[in-house]
Amino acid sequence: MNRLGFVAPPIIVGLCFLAIWEGGVRLFDIQEFLLPKPTSILSALRSEWAGEIGAGRLTNLREAGFETGKVAVIGLIVGVVVGSLLALATTRFRLLRESFTPLAVVANATPIVALAPIFNAWFGITGATSNVAVVIVVVFFPVFINVARGLTEVHPNQLELMRSYAASPTTVLREVRIPNALPFFATSLRLAAPLSVIAAIVAEYFGGPTNRLGPVITQNASFARYDNAWAAIVVASALGLVLFGLALLIERAIVPSGRPIEID
Amino acid sequence: MTAVQISGAGMTFNPGSDNAVRALDDIDLTIGHGEFVSLIGPSGCGKSTLLRLVGDLITPTTGSIEVFGKSAEQARLDRDYGMAFQQAGLFDWRKVAANIELPLELIGWSRSDRSARSKEMLELVKLDDFGDHYPWQLSGGMQQRVAIARSLAFSPRLLLMDEPFGALDEMTREHMQSELLRIHAKTATTVVFVTHSISEAAYLSNRVVVLSPRPGQIHSIIDVDLGERSDAIRETPAFFAKTTEVREALRAVEASA
Ligand SMILES: Nc1ncnc2c1ncn2[C@@H]1O[C@H](COP(=O)(O)OP(=O)(O)OP(=O)(O)O)[C@@H](O)[C@H]1O
Ligand SMILES: [Mg+2]
């Protein structure tokens, strides 16, 4: 009952939303290029899922979803690892902390995806490297900032206690700072997972291989195949949801449920 | 033999700046081996600061502090201290038993020794059934008792306690006081104990140090020798006389402040 009670309301609301959408488009006779019906999107999803490219087809959604997914996941993993490691380094090296952290805070507040066209110039416009690079940079900042906070915002009492045990900085890191940072890390994963898909697709709008969700959306839109473009957007959303779900699973595994994040 | 020797110790926070605070000035205090000394005084008079100086959590701006014949720093590095603070300061990611075992882990006790000791300590603070809980699943008073158990776990030579019983109800508080006295008698641990409670100070201590504020100085030291203590002592004239003496000293401090 419990889990069902948790899942059922959003599913019901979602289905109602789709029904209203479908009904509204039919009732007011809205043009397909403005807003295709959910059923049209569904049939585009079916026909384009594993279609042969060419022969009047612009796309193979399975392949596009897989390739974009790869870019997002690789960028996500690298961004999370680099962000966490650098956060660890800043807690050990004061100079790094004082010079780099403020810059990271500023960078985190800017629209980093805007760099995508520049990255094409740096890493080449035909390969996926520049797309991955955009994802890495976009993921890096929230992870770095959250993990760094978790590592430094430790209750002073706990640090004094470790001092009274004559604990070395490494022991403090292992026993206090890293465990303290785990909920912050989990939060940053939850932020970064869907961000990685957004970043990958926006980066793909500007360059890189064309068998990806980004180009599939732009090309289908320019050929007025809005049903196909919407189908690609559905695949992108599914990708984001899957990664978000994975982030939640990781959070479950590393933070006991109910543990408060508090600092006073 | 001397456990703690404080000579001319002073502490000024943020010296030389606009918000400099002279928290302590010219403190001389000698604490003998196995002695139980309480610090009492108005809020903000520097009790916690004095305790933290002894524990080498902060360094005095003037004077010196020796513990067991060595510098406070050396004593800390030798792990002579057990500390319990005003706030419990438990680790949320460790279960209660694992919190108590942390100092033992750092000293290198074996797993079985550790779990035997944490069990014993949990019994002592009457939390036998809570070893497997997380700290945030406990009430504030229960957390405080875990922190006390943790400070006692590795039988430190010098116990520094900052209002450890503040969050406890009266009955638990009296139970913890008796347990602390029992441990103190059994292990010859030296205890420096900060409290706001006059009766607690009189009941527990060999000596009560009364501090006066701004800057924190020793106003007077009251010898209490109630001998073997039991709950019955709390109702004797001797106990009453001592609490009165401490209370009058505190009144004098308030009047001069
Ligand atoms: N880290 C610090 N920086 C600046 N001032 C401090 C610091 N710690 C303590 N003080 C100041 O030193 C004085 C003594 O503080 P302390 O905490 O020792 O008082 P206390 O006697 O323990 O008070 P209470 O009974 O309320 O706990 C206060 O005026 C306080 O503002
Ligand atoms: Mg205090």
Coordinates of C-alpha atoms and ligand atoms in Angstrom, one line a residue:
Chain A
M1 CA 0.0 0.0 0.0
N2 CA 2.7 2.4 1.1
R3 CA 4.8 2.3 -2.1
L4 CA 1.7 2.1 -4.3
G5 CA 0.2 5.1 -2.4
F6 CA 3.4 7.0 -3.2
V7 CA 3.5 6.1 -6.9
A8 CA -0.1 6.1 -7.9
P9 CA -1.0 9.8 -7.6
P10 CA 1.6 11.1 -10.0
I11 CA 0.8 8.4 -12.5
I12 CA -2.9 9.2 -12.3
V13 CA -2.2 13.0 -12.7
G14 CA 0.2 12.2 -15.6
L15 CA -2.4 10.1 -17.4
C16 CA -5.0 12.8 -16.9
F17 CA -2.6 15.4 -18.3
L18 CA -2.0 13.2 -21.4
A19 CA -5.7 12.7 -21.9
I20 CA -6.4 16.4 -21.7
W21 CA -3.6 17.0 -24.1
E22 CA -4.9 14.5 -26.6
G23 CA -8.5 15.7 -26.2
G24 CA -7.5 19.3 -26.5
V25 CA -5.6 18.9 -29.7
R26 CA -8.5 16.9 -31.3
L27 CA -11.2 19.3 -30.0
F28 CA -9.6 22.5 -31.1
D29 CA -8.1 20.9 -34.2
I30 CA -4.6 22.2 -33.3
Q31 CA -2.0 21.8 -36.2
E32 CA 0.4 18.9 -35.7
F33 CA 3.4 21.2 -36.2
L34 CA 2.3 23.3 -33.2
L35 CA 1.6 20.5 -30.9
P36 CA 1.3 16.9 -32.0
K37 CA -1.1 14.6 -30.1
P38 CA 0.4 12.2 -27.6
T39 CA -0.8 9.3 -29.8
S40 CA 1.1 10.8 -32.8
I41 CA 4.2 11.1 -30.7
L42 CA 3.8 7.5 -29.6
S43 CA 3.5 6.2 -33.1
A44 CA 6.5 8.3 -34.2
L45 CA 8.4 6.7 -31.2
R46 CA 7.4 3.3 -32.5
S47 CA 8.2 3.9 -36.2
E48 CA 11.5 5.8 -35.5
W49 CA 12.7 3.6 -32.7
A50 CA 14.8 1.2 -34.7
G51 CA 14.3 2.5 -38.2
E52 CA 16.9 2.3 -41.0
I53 CA 18.3 5.7 -41.6
G54 CA 17.8 7.0 -45.1
A55 CA 14.8 6.0 -47.1
G56 CA 13.0 9.2 -46.0
R57 CA 13.9 8.6 -42.4
L58 CA 15.9 11.1 -40.4
T59 CA 16.5 9.0 -37.4
N60 CA 16.9 6.0 -35.3
L61 CA 15.8 6.9 -31.9
R62 CA 17.3 3.9 -30.1
E63 CA 20.7 4.6 -31.5
A64 CA 20.4 8.4 -30.8
G65 CA 19.3 7.8 -27.3
F66 CA 22.1 5.3 -26.7
E67 CA 24.8 7.6 -28.1
T68 CA 23.6 10.7 -26.3
G69 CA 23.2 8.6 -23.2
K70 CA 26.8 7.6 -23.5
V71 CA 27.9 11.2 -23.8
A72 CA 25.8 12.1 -20.7
V73 CA 27.0 9.2 -18.6
I74 CA 30.7 9.5 -19.5
G75 CA 30.6 13.3 -18.8
L76 CA 28.6 12.7 -15.6
I77 CA 31.1 10.2 -14.3
V78 CA 34.2 12.2 -15.2
G79 CA 32.6 15.4 -13.9
V80 CA 31.6 13.8 -10.6
V81 CA 35.0 12.1 -10.0
V82 CA 37.0 15.3 -10.9
G83 CA 34.7 17.5 -8.9
S84 CA 34.9 15.3 -5.8
L85 CA 38.6 14.8 -6.1
L86 CA 39.2 18.5 -6.4
A87 CA 36.9 19.2 -3.5
L88 CA 39.0 16.8 -1.5
A89 CA 42.2 18.6 -2.6
T90 CA 40.8 22.0 -1.5
T91 CA 40.2 20.7 2.0
R92 CA 43.8 19.7 2.3
F93 CA 45.4 22.6 0.6
R94 CA 44.5 26.0 1.9
L95 CA 45.9 27.9 -1.0
L96 CA 43.8 26.0 -3.5
R97 CA 40.7 26.5 -1.3
E98 CA 41.1 30.2 -1.0
S99 CA 41.9 30.8 -4.6
F100 CA 39.8 28.3 -6.5
T101 CA 36.6 27.9 -4.4
P102 CA 35.3 31.5 -4.9
L103 CA 35.9 31.2 -8.6
A104 CA 34.0 27.9 -8.7
V105 CA 31.1 29.5 -6.8
V106 CA 31.0 32.3 -9.5
A107 CA 31.3 29.8 -12.4
N108 CA 28.5 27.7 -10.9
A109 CA 26.1 30.7 -11.1
T110 CA 26.8 31.3 -14.8
P111 CA 25.3 29.4 -17.8
I112 CA 28.2 27.2 -18.6
V113 CA 26.4 25.4 -21.6
A114 CA 26.9 28.7 -23.4
L115 CA 30.5 27.4 -23.9
A116 CA 29.4 24.7 -26.2
P117 CA 30.2 26.4 -29.5
I118 CA 33.6 27.4 -28.1
F119 CA 34.3 23.8 -27.2
N120 CA 33.6 22.8 -30.8
A121 CA 36.4 25.1 -31.8
W122 CA 38.7 23.6 -29.2
F123 CA 37.9 19.9 -29.5
G124 CA 36.7 19.7 -33.1
I125 CA 33.1 19.8 -34.4
T126 CA 32.8 16.3 -35.8
G127 CA 33.6 14.1 -32.9
A128 CA 31.8 13.7 -29.6
T129 CA 34.8 15.0 -27.5
S130 CA 33.5 18.6 -27.3
N131 CA 30.0 17.3 -26.3
V132 CA 31.5 15.3 -23.5
A133 CA 33.6 18.2 -22.4
V134 CA 30.5 20.4 -22.1
V135 CA 28.9 17.8 -19.9
I136 CA 31.9 17.4 -17.7
V137 CA 32.2 21.2 -17.1
V138 CA 28.5 21.5 -16.4
V139 CA 28.5 18.6 -14.0
F140 CA 31.7 19.6 -12.3
F141 CA 30.7 22.8 -10.6
P142 CA 27.7 21.8 -8.6
V143 CA 29.5 18.6 -7.5
F144 CA 32.6 20.4 -6.5
I145 CA 30.7 23.1 -4.6
N146 CA 28.5 20.7 -2.7
V147 CA 31.1 18.2 -1.9
A148 CA 33.5 21.0 -0.8
R149 CA 30.8 22.3 1.5
G150 CA 30.2 18.9 3.0
L151 CA 33.9 18.4 3.6
T152 CA 34.4 21.8 5.3
E153 CA 31.1 22.4 7.1
V154 CA 31.8 20.0 10.0
H155 CA 30.6 20.7 13.5
P156 CA 33.4 22.4 15.4
N157 CA 32.8 20.1 18.3
Q158 CA 33.5 17.1 16.2
L159 CA 36.8 18.6 15.0
E160 CA 37.8 19.4 18.6
L161 CA 37.0 15.9 19.6
M162 CA 39.2 14.5 16.9
R163 CA 41.9 16.9 18.0
S164 CA 41.6 15.6 21.5
Y165 CA 42.2 12.1 20.1
A166 CA 45.3 13.4 18.5
A167 CA 43.9 12.3 15.2
S168 CA 46.0 13.0 12.0
P169 CA 44.5 15.1 9.2
T170 CA 44.1 12.0 7.2
T171 CA 42.1 10.3 10.0
V172 CA 39.9 13.4 10.3
L173 CA 39.3 13.3 6.6
R174 CA 38.4 9.6 6.7
E175 CA 36.4 9.5 9.9
V176 CA 34.7 12.9 9.8
R177 CA 34.9 15.0 6.7
I178 CA 34.2 12.4 4.1
P179 CA 31.2 10.8 6.0
N180 CA 30.0 14.3 6.7
A181 CA 30.1 15.1 3.0
L182 CA 28.2 12.0 1.8
P183 CA 24.7 13.6 2.0
F184 CA 26.1 16.6 0.1
F185 CA 27.6 14.4 -2.5
A186 CA 24.3 12.6 -2.9
T187 CA 22.5 15.9 -3.3
S188 CA 25.0 17.0 -6.0
L189 CA 24.5 13.7 -7.8
R190 CA 20.7 14.3 -7.9
L191 CA 21.4 17.8 -9.4
A192 CA 24.0 16.6 -11.8
A193 CA 22.3 13.5 -13.3
P194 CA 19.5 15.4 -15.2
L195 CA 21.9 18.3 -15.9
S196 CA 24.2 15.9 -17.7
V197 CA 21.4 15.0 -20.2
I198 CA 20.5 18.7 -20.7
A199 CA 24.1 19.6 -21.3
A200 CA 24.7 16.7 -23.7
I201 CA 21.7 17.7 -25.9
V202 CA 22.4 21.4 -25.9
A203 CA 26.0 20.6 -26.8
E204 CA 24.8 18.4 -29.6
Y205 CA 22.7 21.3 -31.0
F206 CA 26.0 23.1 -31.8
G207 CA 28.1 20.3 -33.2
G208 CA 29.4 16.7 -32.9
P209 CA 28.2 13.5 -34.6
T210 CA 24.6 13.7 -36.0
N211 CA 23.2 10.4 -34.9
R212 CA 22.3 11.9 -31.6
L213 CA 19.2 13.3 -29.9
G214 CA 20.3 16.9 -30.3
P215 CA 20.6 16.8 -34.1
V216 CA 17.6 14.5 -34.4
I217 CA 15.5 17.1 -32.7
T218 CA 16.8 20.0 -34.7
Q219 CA 16.7 18.2 -38.1
N220 CA 13.2 16.8 -37.6
A221 CA 12.0 20.2 -36.5
S222 CA 13.5 21.8 -39.6
F223 CA 11.7 19.3 -41.8
A224 CA 8.5 19.9 -39.9
R225 CA 8.5 16.3 -38.6
Y226 CA 7.4 17.6 -35.2
D227 CA 6.1 14.2 -34.2
N228 CA 9.6 12.8 -34.6
A229 CA 11.2 15.7 -32.7
W230 CA 8.8 15.2 -29.9
A231 CA 9.5 11.5 -29.9
A232 CA 13.2 12.3 -29.4
I233 CA 12.3 14.7 -26.6
V234 CA 10.5 11.8 -24.9
V235 CA 13.6 9.6 -25.2
A236 CA 15.7 12.5 -23.7
S237 CA 13.3 12.8 -20.8
A238 CA 13.4 9.1 -20.2
L239 CA 17.2 9.3 -20.2
G240 CA 17.1 12.1 -17.6
L241 CA 14.7 10.1 -15.4
V242 CA 16.8 7.0 -15.5
L243 CA 19.9 8.8 -14.5
F244 CA 18.0 10.6 -11.7
G245 CA 16.7 7.3 -10.5
L246 CA 20.2 5.9 -10.4
A247 CA 21.3 9.0 -8.4
L248 CA 18.5 8.2 -5.9
L249 CA 19.6 4.6 -5.6
I250 CA 23.2 5.7 -4.9
E251 CA 21.9 8.1 -2.3
R252 CA 19.9 5.3 -0.6
A253 CA 23.1 3.2 -0.5
I254 CA 25.4 5.8 1.1
V255 CA 23.1 7.8 3.4
P256 CA 20.9 6.1 5.9
S257 CA 17.4 7.4 5.5
G258 CA 16.4 9.9 8.1
R259 CA 19.9 11.2 8.7
P260 CA 19.6 15.0 9.0
I261 CA 21.9 17.4 7.2
E262 CA 22.4 20.0 9.9
I263 CA 25.0 22.5 10.7
D264 CA 24.7 24.9 13.6
Chain B
M1 CA 51.4 14.5 42.6
T2 CA 50.2 17.2 40.3
A3 CA 47.9 16.5 37.4
V4 CA 47.3 20.0 36.1
Q5 CA 49.5 23.1 36.7
I6 CA 48.1 26.3 35.4
S7 CA 50.5 29.2 35.8
G8 CA 49.6 32.8 34.9
A9 CA 47.4 31.7 32.1
G10 CA 45.5 34.3 30.1
M11 CA 43.5 34.1 27.0
T12 CA 42.5 37.0 24.7
F13 CA 40.5 36.2 21.6
N14 CA 41.2 38.2 18.4
P15 CA 44.1 40.1 20.1
G16 CA 44.8 43.6 18.8
S17 CA 41.6 43.9 16.9
D18 CA 38.4 45.9 17.6
N19 CA 36.6 42.9 18.9
A20 CA 39.3 41.6 21.1
V21 CA 37.9 39.7 24.1
R22 CA 39.9 39.2 27.2
A23 CA 38.3 35.9 28.3
L24 CA 40.8 34.9 31.0
D25 CA 43.4 36.7 32.9
D26 CA 46.3 35.5 35.1
I27 CA 44.8 32.1 36.1
D28 CA 46.9 30.1 38.7
L29 CA 45.5 26.7 39.6
T30 CA 47.0 23.5 40.6
I31 CA 45.0 20.3 40.4
G32 CA 46.2 17.2 42.2
H33 CA 46.2 13.6 40.9
G34 CA 42.8 12.0 41.2
E35 CA 41.2 15.3 42.3
F36 CA 37.7 16.3 41.2
V37 CA 37.6 20.1 40.6
S38 CA 34.5 22.0 39.4
L39 CA 34.5 25.4 37.7
I40 CA 31.5 27.6 38.3
G41 CA 30.7 31.2 37.5
P42 CA 28.3 33.4 35.6
S43 CA 27.7 32.8 31.9
G44 CA 30.5 34.1 29.7
C45 CA 33.1 34.2 32.5
G46 CA 35.4 31.9 30.7
K47 CA 34.8 28.4 32.2
S48 CA 34.7 26.7 28.8
T49 CA 37.7 28.7 27.7
L50 CA 39.7 27.5 30.7
L51 CA 38.7 23.9 30.0
R52 CA 39.7 24.2 26.4
L53 CA 43.0 25.7 27.4
V54 CA 43.7 22.7 29.6
G55 CA 42.7 20.4 26.8
D56 CA 45.0 22.1 24.4
L57 CA 42.1 22.9 22.0
I58 CA 43.3 26.5 22.2
T59 CA 46.7 28.0 23.2
P60 CA 46.9 30.5 26.0
T61 CA 48.1 34.0 25.0
T62 CA 50.1 34.3 28.2
G63 CA 51.3 31.9 30.8
S64 CA 51.6 28.1 30.6
I65 CA 49.8 24.9 31.3
E66 CA 51.3 21.6 32.3
V67 CA 49.5 18.3 32.4
F68 CA 51.1 15.3 34.1
G69 CA 54.4 17.1 34.1
K70 CA 54.4 17.7 30.3
S71 CA 53.0 20.4 28.1
A72 CA 49.2 20.3 27.4
E73 CA 50.0 19.6 23.8
Q74 CA 52.1 16.5 24.7
A75 CA 49.4 15.3 27.0
R76 CA 46.9 15.6 24.2
L77 CA 49.2 13.8 21.8
D78 CA 49.6 11.1 24.5
R79 CA 45.8 10.8 24.5
D80 CA 45.5 11.6 28.2
Y81 CA 42.3 13.5 27.8
G82 CA 38.7 12.4 27.7
M83 CA 36.3 15.2 26.8
A84 CA 32.6 15.8 26.9
F85 CA 31.2 19.1 25.7
Q86 CA 28.2 21.2 26.2
Q87 CA 26.8 19.8 22.9
A88 CA 26.9 16.1 22.5
G89 CA 28.8 16.2 19.1
L90 CA 28.1 12.7 18.1
F91 CA 28.8 11.4 14.6
D92 CA 25.5 11.0 12.7
W93 CA 27.0 8.4 10.3
R94 CA 28.0 6.1 13.1
K95 CA 25.6 4.1 15.2
V96 CA 25.6 4.8 19.0
A97 CA 27.9 1.9 19.8
A98 CA 30.3 2.8 17.0
N99 CA 30.4 6.4 18.3
I100 CA 31.6 5.1 21.7
E101 CA 34.1 2.9 20.0
L102 CA 35.6 5.6 17.8
P103 CA 38.4 6.6 20.3
L104 CA 39.1 3.0 20.9
E105 CA 39.4 2.4 17.2
L106 CA 41.9 5.2 16.9
I107 CA 44.0 3.8 19.8
G108 CA 44.0 0.4 18.1
W109 CA 41.8 -1.8 20.3
S110 CA 40.6 -5.0 18.7
R111 CA 37.1 -5.3 17.5
S112 CA 36.0 -7.7 20.3
D113 CA 37.5 -5.5 23.0
R114 CA 35.8 -2.5 21.5
S115 CA 32.4 -4.0 21.4
A116 CA 32.7 -5.4 24.9
R117 CA 33.6 -2.0 26.2
S118 CA 30.9 -0.1 24.3
K119 CA 28.4 -2.6 25.7
E120 CA 29.7 -2.0 29.2
M121 CA 29.6 1.8 28.7
L122 CA 26.0 1.7 27.3
E123 CA 24.9 -0.2 30.4
L124 CA 26.6 2.4 32.6
V125 CA 24.5 5.2 31.0
K126 CA 21.4 3.0 30.9
L127 CA 21.2 2.9 27.1
D128 CA 21.7 -0.9 26.8
D129 CA 19.1 -1.3 24.0
F130 CA 20.3 1.7 21.9
G131 CA 23.7 0.6 20.6
D132 CA 22.3 -0.1 17.2
H133 CA 20.4 3.2 16.8
Y134 CA 21.7 6.2 15.1
P135 CA 22.3 9.3 17.3
W136 CA 19.6 11.3 15.6
Q137 CA 17.1 8.7 16.6
L138 CA 17.8 9.5 20.3
S139 CA 16.6 12.4 22.5
G140 CA 18.9 15.2 23.4
G141 CA 19.5 13.8 26.9
M142 CA 20.2 10.4 25.6
Q143 CA 22.7 11.8 23.1
Q144 CA 24.4 13.6 25.9
R145 CA 24.7 10.3 27.8
V146 CA 26.3 8.6 24.8
A147 CA 28.8 11.5 24.6
I148 CA 29.6 10.9 28.3
A149 CA 30.0 7.2 27.7
R150 CA 32.3 8.0 24.8
S151 CA 34.5 10.3 27.0
L152 CA 34.9 7.5 29.6
A153 CA 35.4 4.6 27.2
F154 CA 39.1 4.6 27.0
S155 CA 39.7 5.4 30.7
P156 CA 41.5 8.7 30.1
R157 CA 43.7 10.0 32.9
L158 CA 42.1 13.4 32.8
L159 CA 38.5 14.0 32.2
L160 CA 37.4 17.4 30.9
M161 CA 33.6 17.9 31.1
D162 CA 31.7 21.0 30.1
E163 CA 28.2 21.0 31.5
P164 CA 27.8 17.3 30.5
F165 CA 24.6 16.8 32.5
G166 CA 22.9 20.1 31.4
A167 CA 20.4 18.4 29.1
L168 CA 19.4 15.7 31.6
D169 CA 16.3 15.4 33.9
E170 CA 16.9 15.6 37.6
M171 CA 16.8 11.9 38.3
T172 CA 19.0 10.9 35.4
R173 CA 21.3 13.7 36.4
E174 CA 21.7 12.3 39.9
H175 CA 22.2 8.8 38.6
M176 CA 25.0 10.1 36.2
Q177 CA 26.6 12.0 39.1
S178 CA 26.7 8.9 41.2
E179 CA 28.2 6.9 38.3
L180 CA 30.7 9.6 37.6
L181 CA 31.8 9.5 41.3
R182 CA 31.9 5.7 41.2
I183 CA 34.2 5.8 38.2
H184 CA 36.3 8.6 39.7
A185 CA 36.8 6.6 42.9
K186 CA 37.5 3.4 41.1
T187 CA 40.0 4.7 38.5
A188 CA 41.6 7.7 40.2
T189 CA 40.8 9.7 37.1
T190 CA 41.4 13.4 37.5
V191 CA 38.3 15.4 36.6
V192 CA 37.8 19.1 35.7
F193 CA 34.1 19.7 35.5
V194 CA 32.2 22.8 34.4
T195 CA 28.7 23.3 35.8
H196 CA 26.1 25.9 36.4
S197 CA 24.6 23.9 39.3
I198 CA 25.7 24.8 42.8
S199 CA 24.5 21.6 44.3
E200 CA 26.1 19.6 41.5
A201 CA 29.4 21.3 42.1
A202 CA 29.2 20.8 45.9
Y203 CA 28.1 17.2 45.6
L204 CA 30.8 16.1 43.1
S205 CA 33.9 18.1 43.9
N206 CA 36.9 18.1 46.1
R207 CA 37.2 21.7 45.3
V208 CA 35.0 24.3 43.7
V209 CA 36.6 27.1 41.7
V210 CA 34.5 30.2 41.5
L211 CA 35.3 32.4 38.5
S212 CA 34.4 36.1 38.1
P213 CA 33.9 37.6 34.6
R214 CA 35.5 40.2 32.4
P215 CA 38.2 39.3 32.4
G216 CA 37.7 35.8 33.8
Q217 CA 39.7 35.4 37.0
I218 CA 39.6 33.1 40.0
H219 CA 37.4 34.7 42.6
S220 CA 37.7 32.0 45.2
I221 CA 38.3 28.3 45.7
I222 CA 36.1 26.4 48.1
D223 CA 37.3 23.1 49.6
V224 CA 34.5 20.6 49.9
D225 CA 35.1 17.4 51.6
L226 CA 32.0 15.4 52.0
G227 CA 33.8 12.1 52.0
E228 CA 32.0 9.0 50.9
R229 CA 29.0 10.3 49.0
S230 CA 25.5 8.8 48.7
D231 CA 22.1 10.3 48.0
A232 CA 21.6 10.7 51.7
I233 CA 24.4 13.3 51.8
R234 CA 22.3 15.6 49.7
E235 CA 20.1 16.2 52.8
T236 CA 22.8 16.7 55.4
P237 CA 23.7 20.0 57.1
A238 CA 27.3 19.6 55.9
F239 CA 26.1 19.5 52.3
F240 CA 23.8 22.4 52.9
A241 CA 26.6 24.5 54.4
K242 CA 28.8 23.9 51.4
T243 CA 26.1 24.8 48.9
T244 CA 25.5 28.0 50.9
E245 CA 29.2 28.8 50.8
V246 CA 29.4 28.4 47.0
R247 CA 26.2 30.4 46.6
E248 CA 27.5 33.2 48.6
A249 CA 30.7 33.3 46.6
L250 CA 28.7 33.5 43.4
R251 CA 26.6 36.3 44.9
A252 CA 29.8 38.2 45.7
V253 CA 30.9 37.7 42.1
E254 CA 27.6 38.9 40.7
A255 CA 27.7 41.9 43.0
S256 CA 31.2 43.0 41.9
A257 CA 30.5 42.5 38.2
Ligands
LIG1 N1 36.3 31.5 19.8 C1 36.1 32.7 20.4 N2 36.3 33.9 19.8 C2 36.0 35.0 20.4 N3 35.5 35.1 21.7 C3 35.3 34.0 22.4 C4 35.6 32.7 21.8 N4 35.2 31.7 22.7 C5 34.8 32.4 23.8 N5 34.9 33.7 23.6 C6 34.5 34.8 24.6 O1 35.2 34.5 25.8 C7 34.3 34.7 26.9 C8 34.2 33.5 27.7 O2 33.5 32.5 27.0 P1 33.3 31.0 27.6 O3 32.6 30.2 26.5 O4 34.6 30.5 28.1 O5 32.3 31.3 28.8 P2 31.6 30.3 29.7 O6 31.9 30.7 31.1 O7 31.8 28.9 29.3 O8 30.0 30.6 29.5 P3 28.8 29.6 29.6 O9 28.5 29.4 31.0 O10 27.7 30.5 29.0 O11 29.1 28.4 28.8 C9 33.0 35.2 26.4 O12 32.9 36.6 26.5 C10 33.0 34.8 24.9 O13 32.4 35.7 24.1
MG2 MG 30.6 27.3 28.5

